[in-house]
mmCIF file of C-alpha atoms in Angstrom:
data_model
loop_
_atom_site.group_PDB
_atom_site.id
_atom_site.type_symbol
_atom_site.label_atom_id
_atom_site.label_comp_id
_atom_site.label_asym_id
_atom_site.label_seq_id
_atom_site.Cartn_x
_atom_site.Cartn_y
_atom_site.Cartn_z
ATOM 1 C CA MET M 18 -42.354 -28.247 37.266
ATOM 2 C CA GLU M 19 -40.282 -29.252 34.169
ATOM 3 C CA ASP M 20 -37.030 -28.401 35.965
ATOM 4 C CA GLU M 21 -38.066 -30.665 38.870
ATOM 5 C CA ILE M 22 -38.758 -33.536 36.563
ATOM 6 C CA ARG M 23 -35.364 -33.086 34.745
ATOM 7 C CA ALA M 24 -33.675 -32.980 38.097
ATOM 8 C CA SER M 25 -35.225 -36.272 39.065
ATOM 9 C CA LEU M 26 -34.213 -37.861 35.715
ATOM 10 C CA ILE M 27 -30.741 -36.671 36.279
ATOM 11 C CA GLU M 28 -30.794 -38.134 39.797
ATOM 12 C CA LEU M 29 -32.061 -41.519 38.521
ATOM 13 C CA LYS M 30 -29.239 -41.531 35.866
ATOM 14 C CA LEU M 31 -31.735 -41.404 33.025
ATOM 15 C CA LEU M 32 -30.496 -37.975 31.830
ATOM 16 C CA PRO M 33 -28.325 -37.301 29.957
ATOM 17 C CA ILE M 34 -29.062 -40.040 27.359
ATOM 18 C CA GLN M 35 -25.470 -41.344 26.844
ATOM 19 C CA GLU M 36 -23.537 -44.595 26.861
ATOM 20 C CA GLY M 37 -22.611 -45.664 30.304
ATOM 21 C CA HIS M 38 -25.995 -45.822 31.891
ATOM 22 C CA TRP M 39 -27.755 -46.481 28.645
ATOM 23 C CA LYS M 40 -26.848 -49.256 26.199
ATOM 24 C CA LYS M 41 -26.408 -48.117 22.594
ATOM 25 C CA ILE M 42 -26.994 -49.745 19.221
ATOM 26 C CA ASP M 43 -26.068 -47.856 15.989
ATOM 27 C CA PHE M 44 -27.472 -48.872 12.667
ATOM 28 C CA CYS M 45 -28.200 -47.303 9.247
ATOM 29 C CA LEU M 46 -31.575 -47.710 7.609
ATOM 30 C CA CYS M 47 -33.640 -45.927 5.079
ATOM 31 C CA SER M 48 -37.055 -46.793 3.415
ATOM 32 C CA ASP M 49 -35.160 -47.733 0.269
ATOM 33 C CA SER M 50 -32.337 -49.746 2.052
ATOM 34 C CA THR M 51 -31.830 -53.202 0.927
ATOM 35 C CA ARG M 52 -33.297 -56.113 2.661
ATOM 36 C CA GLU M 53 -29.836 -57.119 3.841
ATOM 37 C CA LYS M 54 -29.468 -53.704 5.793
ATOM 38 C CA TYR M 55 -32.920 -54.196 7.293
ATOM 39 C CA ASP M 56 -32.201 -57.635 8.520
ATOM 40 C CA GLU M 57 -28.821 -56.553 9.754
ATOM 41 C CA ALA M 58 -30.361 -53.811 11.981
ATOM 42 C CA LYS M 59 -32.868 -56.318 13.298
ATOM 43 C CA ARG M 60 -30.117 -58.773 13.915
ATOM 44 C CA LYS M 61 -28.045 -56.118 15.881
ATOM 45 C CA ILE M 62 -31.040 -55.517 18.040
ATOM 46 C CA ARG M 63 -31.631 -59.255 18.649
ATOM 47 C CA ILE M 64 -28.030 -59.674 19.664
ATOM 48 C CA HIS M 65 -27.685 -56.646 21.937
ATOM 49 C CA VAL M 66 -31.072 -56.472 23.683
ATOM 50 C CA PRO M 67 -32.336 -59.396 25.718
ATOM 51 C CA ASP M 68 -35.844 -60.642 24.462
ATOM 52 C CA LYS M 69 -37.692 -60.294 27.787
ATOM 53 C CA SER M 70 -35.964 -56.996 28.887
ATOM 54 C CA LYS M 71 -38.542 -54.217 29.996
ATOM 55 C CA GLY M 72 -37.851 -50.542 30.262
ATOM 56 C CA ILE M 73 -37.306 -47.305 28.358
ATOM 57 C CA TYR M 74 -35.898 -46.906 24.782
ATOM 58 C CA VAL M 75 -34.875 -43.781 22.777
ATOM 59 C CA LEU M 76 -34.331 -43.561 19.014
ATOM 60 C CA MET M 77 -32.098 -40.813 17.992
ATOM 61 C CA LYS M 78 -30.512 -39.320 14.807
ATOM 62 C CA ASP M 79 -27.270 -37.552 15.678
ATOM 63 C CA THR M 80 -28.223 -35.369 18.688
ATOM 64 C CA GLU M 81 -32.028 -35.235 17.835
ATOM 65 C CA VAL M 82 -34.290 -37.401 19.928
ATOM 66 C CA LEU M 83 -36.878 -38.903 17.512
ATOM 67 C CA TYR M 84 -38.830 -41.094 19.905
ATOM 68 C CA ILE M 85 -39.090 -42.111 23.335
ATOM 69 C CA GLY M 86 -40.809 -45.300 24.254
ATOM 70 C CA GLU M 87 -41.552 -47.836 27.077
ATOM 71 C CA SER M 88 -41.949 -51.592 26.932
ATOM 72 C CA GLY M 89 -43.552 -53.730 29.635
ATOM 73 C CA SER M 90 -42.793 -56.960 27.789
ATOM 74 C CA SER M 91 -39.857 -56.763 25.387
ATOM 75 C CA ILE M 92 -37.776 -53.579 24.368
ATOM 76 C CA GLN M 93 -36.279 -55.779 21.637
ATOM 77 C CA ARG M 94 -39.702 -56.428 19.965
ATOM 78 C CA ARG M 95 -40.610 -52.666 20.329
ATOM 79 C CA MET M 96 -37.345 -51.580 18.745
ATOM 80 C CA ILE M 97 -37.866 -54.070 15.794
ATOM 81 C CA ARG M 98 -41.421 -52.703 15.225
ATOM 82 C CA HIS M 99 -40.046 -49.129 14.838
ATOM 83 C CA ILE M 100 -37.506 -50.417 12.307
ATOM 84 C CA ASP M 101 -40.543 -51.870 10.554
ATOM 85 C CA LYS M 102 -42.030 -48.412 10.403
ATOM 86 C CA ILE M 103 -39.050 -47.149 8.510
ATOM 87 C CA TYR M 104 -38.667 -50.031 6.203
ATOM 88 C CA SER M 105 -41.896 -51.761 5.496
ATOM 89 C CA ARG M 106 -44.973 -50.404 7.311
ATOM 90 C CA LYS M 107 -47.317 -48.133 5.421
ATOM 91 C CA ASP M 108 -49.832 -46.993 8.019
ATOM 92 C CA GLU M 109 -50.408 -43.470 9.364
ATOM 93 C CA ARG M 110 -48.186 -43.933 12.385
ATOM 94 C CA SER M 111 -45.211 -44.846 10.355
ATOM 95 C CA GLN M 112 -45.420 -41.536 8.224
ATOM 96 C CA PHE M 113 -43.118 -39.893 10.602
ATOM 97 C CA PHE M 114 -40.431 -42.563 10.306
ATOM 98 C CA LYS M 115 -40.731 -42.583 6.514
ATOM 99 C CA GLN M 116 -39.414 -38.892 6.296
ATOM 100 C CA ARG M 117 -35.872 -38.848 4.951
ATOM 101 C CA GLN M 118 -34.676 -36.514 7.808
ATOM 102 C CA HIS M 119 -35.547 -39.295 10.274
ATOM 103 C CA GLN M 120 -33.733 -41.995 8.412
ATOM 104 C CA GLY M 121 -30.099 -42.827 7.853
ATOM 105 C CA ASP M 122 -27.559 -43.256 10.668
ATOM 106 C CA LEU M 123 -29.642 -43.888 13.676
ATOM 107 C CA SER M 124 -28.949 -44.836 17.391
ATOM 108 C CA TYR M 125 -31.114 -46.835 19.712
ATOM 109 C CA TYR M 126 -30.515 -46.334 23.488
ATOM 110 C CA HIS M 127 -32.202 -48.618 25.966
ATOM 111 C CA PHE M 128 -32.311 -48.531 29.738
ATOM 112 C CA GLU M 129 -33.506 -51.851 31.442
ATOM 113 C CA LEU M 130 -36.056 -51.289 34.191
ATOM 114 C CA SER M 131 -37.421 -54.882 34.354
ATOM 115 C CA SER M 132 -37.744 -54.701 38.210
ATOM 116 C CA LEU M 133 -40.106 -51.710 38.115
ATOM 117 C CA PRO M 134 -43.799 -51.995 37.856
ATOM 118 C CA SER M 135 -45.366 -50.841 34.548
ATOM 119 C CA VAL M 136 -46.959 -47.816 35.922
ATOM 120 C CA HIS M 137 -43.511 -46.660 37.051
ATOM 121 C CA ARG M 138 -41.955 -47.215 33.635
ATOM 122 C CA LYS M 139 -44.727 -45.351 31.968
ATOM 123 C CA LEU M 140 -44.350 -42.410 34.335
ATOM 124 C CA ILE M 141 -40.575 -42.288 33.561
ATOM 125 C CA GLU M 142 -41.461 -42.449 29.728
ATOM 126 C CA GLU M 143 -43.960 -39.640 30.250
ATOM 127 C CA SER M 144 -41.530 -37.553 32.288
ATOM 128 C CA MET M 145 -38.864 -37.973 29.625
ATOM 129 C CA ASN M 146 -41.335 -36.841 26.890
ATOM 130 C CA ILE M 147 -42.264 -33.664 28.889
ATOM 131 C CA VAL M 148 -38.496 -32.634 29.382
ATOM 132 C CA ILE M 149 -37.028 -33.830 25.994
ATOM 133 C CA LYS M 150 -39.992 -33.283 23.600
ATOM 134 C CA PRO M 151 -39.043 -35.718 21.028
ATOM 135 C CA SER M 152 -39.687 -35.029 17.281
ATOM 136 C CA TYR M 153 -42.364 -37.656 16.951
ATOM 137 C CA LEU M 154 -44.407 -36.236 19.847
ATOM 138 C CA ILE M 155 -44.393 -32.742 18.210
ATOM 139 C CA TRP M 156 -45.129 -34.264 14.797
ATOM 140 C CA THR M 157 -48.060 -36.413 16.192
ATOM 141 C CA SER M 158 -49.585 -33.317 17.770
ATOM 142 C CA ARG M 159 -49.245 -31.451 14.411
ATOM 143 C CA PHE M 160 -50.739 -34.415 12.442
ATOM 144 C CA LYS M 161 -53.675 -34.770 14.797
ATOM 145 C CA LEU M 162 -54.439 -31.050 14.763
ATOM 146 C CA GLN M 163 -54.538 -31.154 10.844
ATOM 147 C CA GLN M 164 -56.845 -34.039 11.004
ATOM 148 C CA LEU M 165 -59.015 -32.159 13.457
ATOM 149 C CA ASN M 166 -59.004 -29.156 11.247
ATOM 150 C CA LYS M 167 -60.160 -31.155 8.212
ATOM 151 C CA LEU M 168 -62.960 -32.621 10.217
ATOM 152 C CA LEU M 169 -64.071 -29.145 11.512
ATOM 153 C CA MET M 170 -63.849 -27.761 8.078
ATOM 154 C CA ALA M 171 -65.999 -30.515 6.754
ATOM 155 C CA ASP M 172 -68.700 -29.845 9.393
ATOM 156 C CA VAL M 173 -68.788 -26.186 8.471
ATOM 157 C CA GLN M 174 -69.289 -26.981 4.849
#
């Protein structure tokens, strides 16, 4: 099944993730970056990604796919929210992005799919997650299992 999904994504020009079909933005950002670096990364996104564009976006470090997402309202705003997770947010969901190995020289790729209905964009996002298995998805699964184990251990005691 995974091979069939991969073949479909290749046919749709969604794989491989590379410049040409995908638009790319490079930036450098760490939790301890200056406010100027943080603002510069947001400014790059605002310049290169139309505000109302809908579609799929991918956050990468070197060749590692960190995160794959879908936006039905604004890829630009979703990308900026992910940068917030690196720089300023402190909630549980941002813990992955706070890890040093997920910071530094990063690339955002985005593929505009504004004409597709939301259900189709979400299907593409899910399909890409199945085939690529981004680091965030693996981390989230481990994190949730750890939380579940803590709850189960508390129930046993």
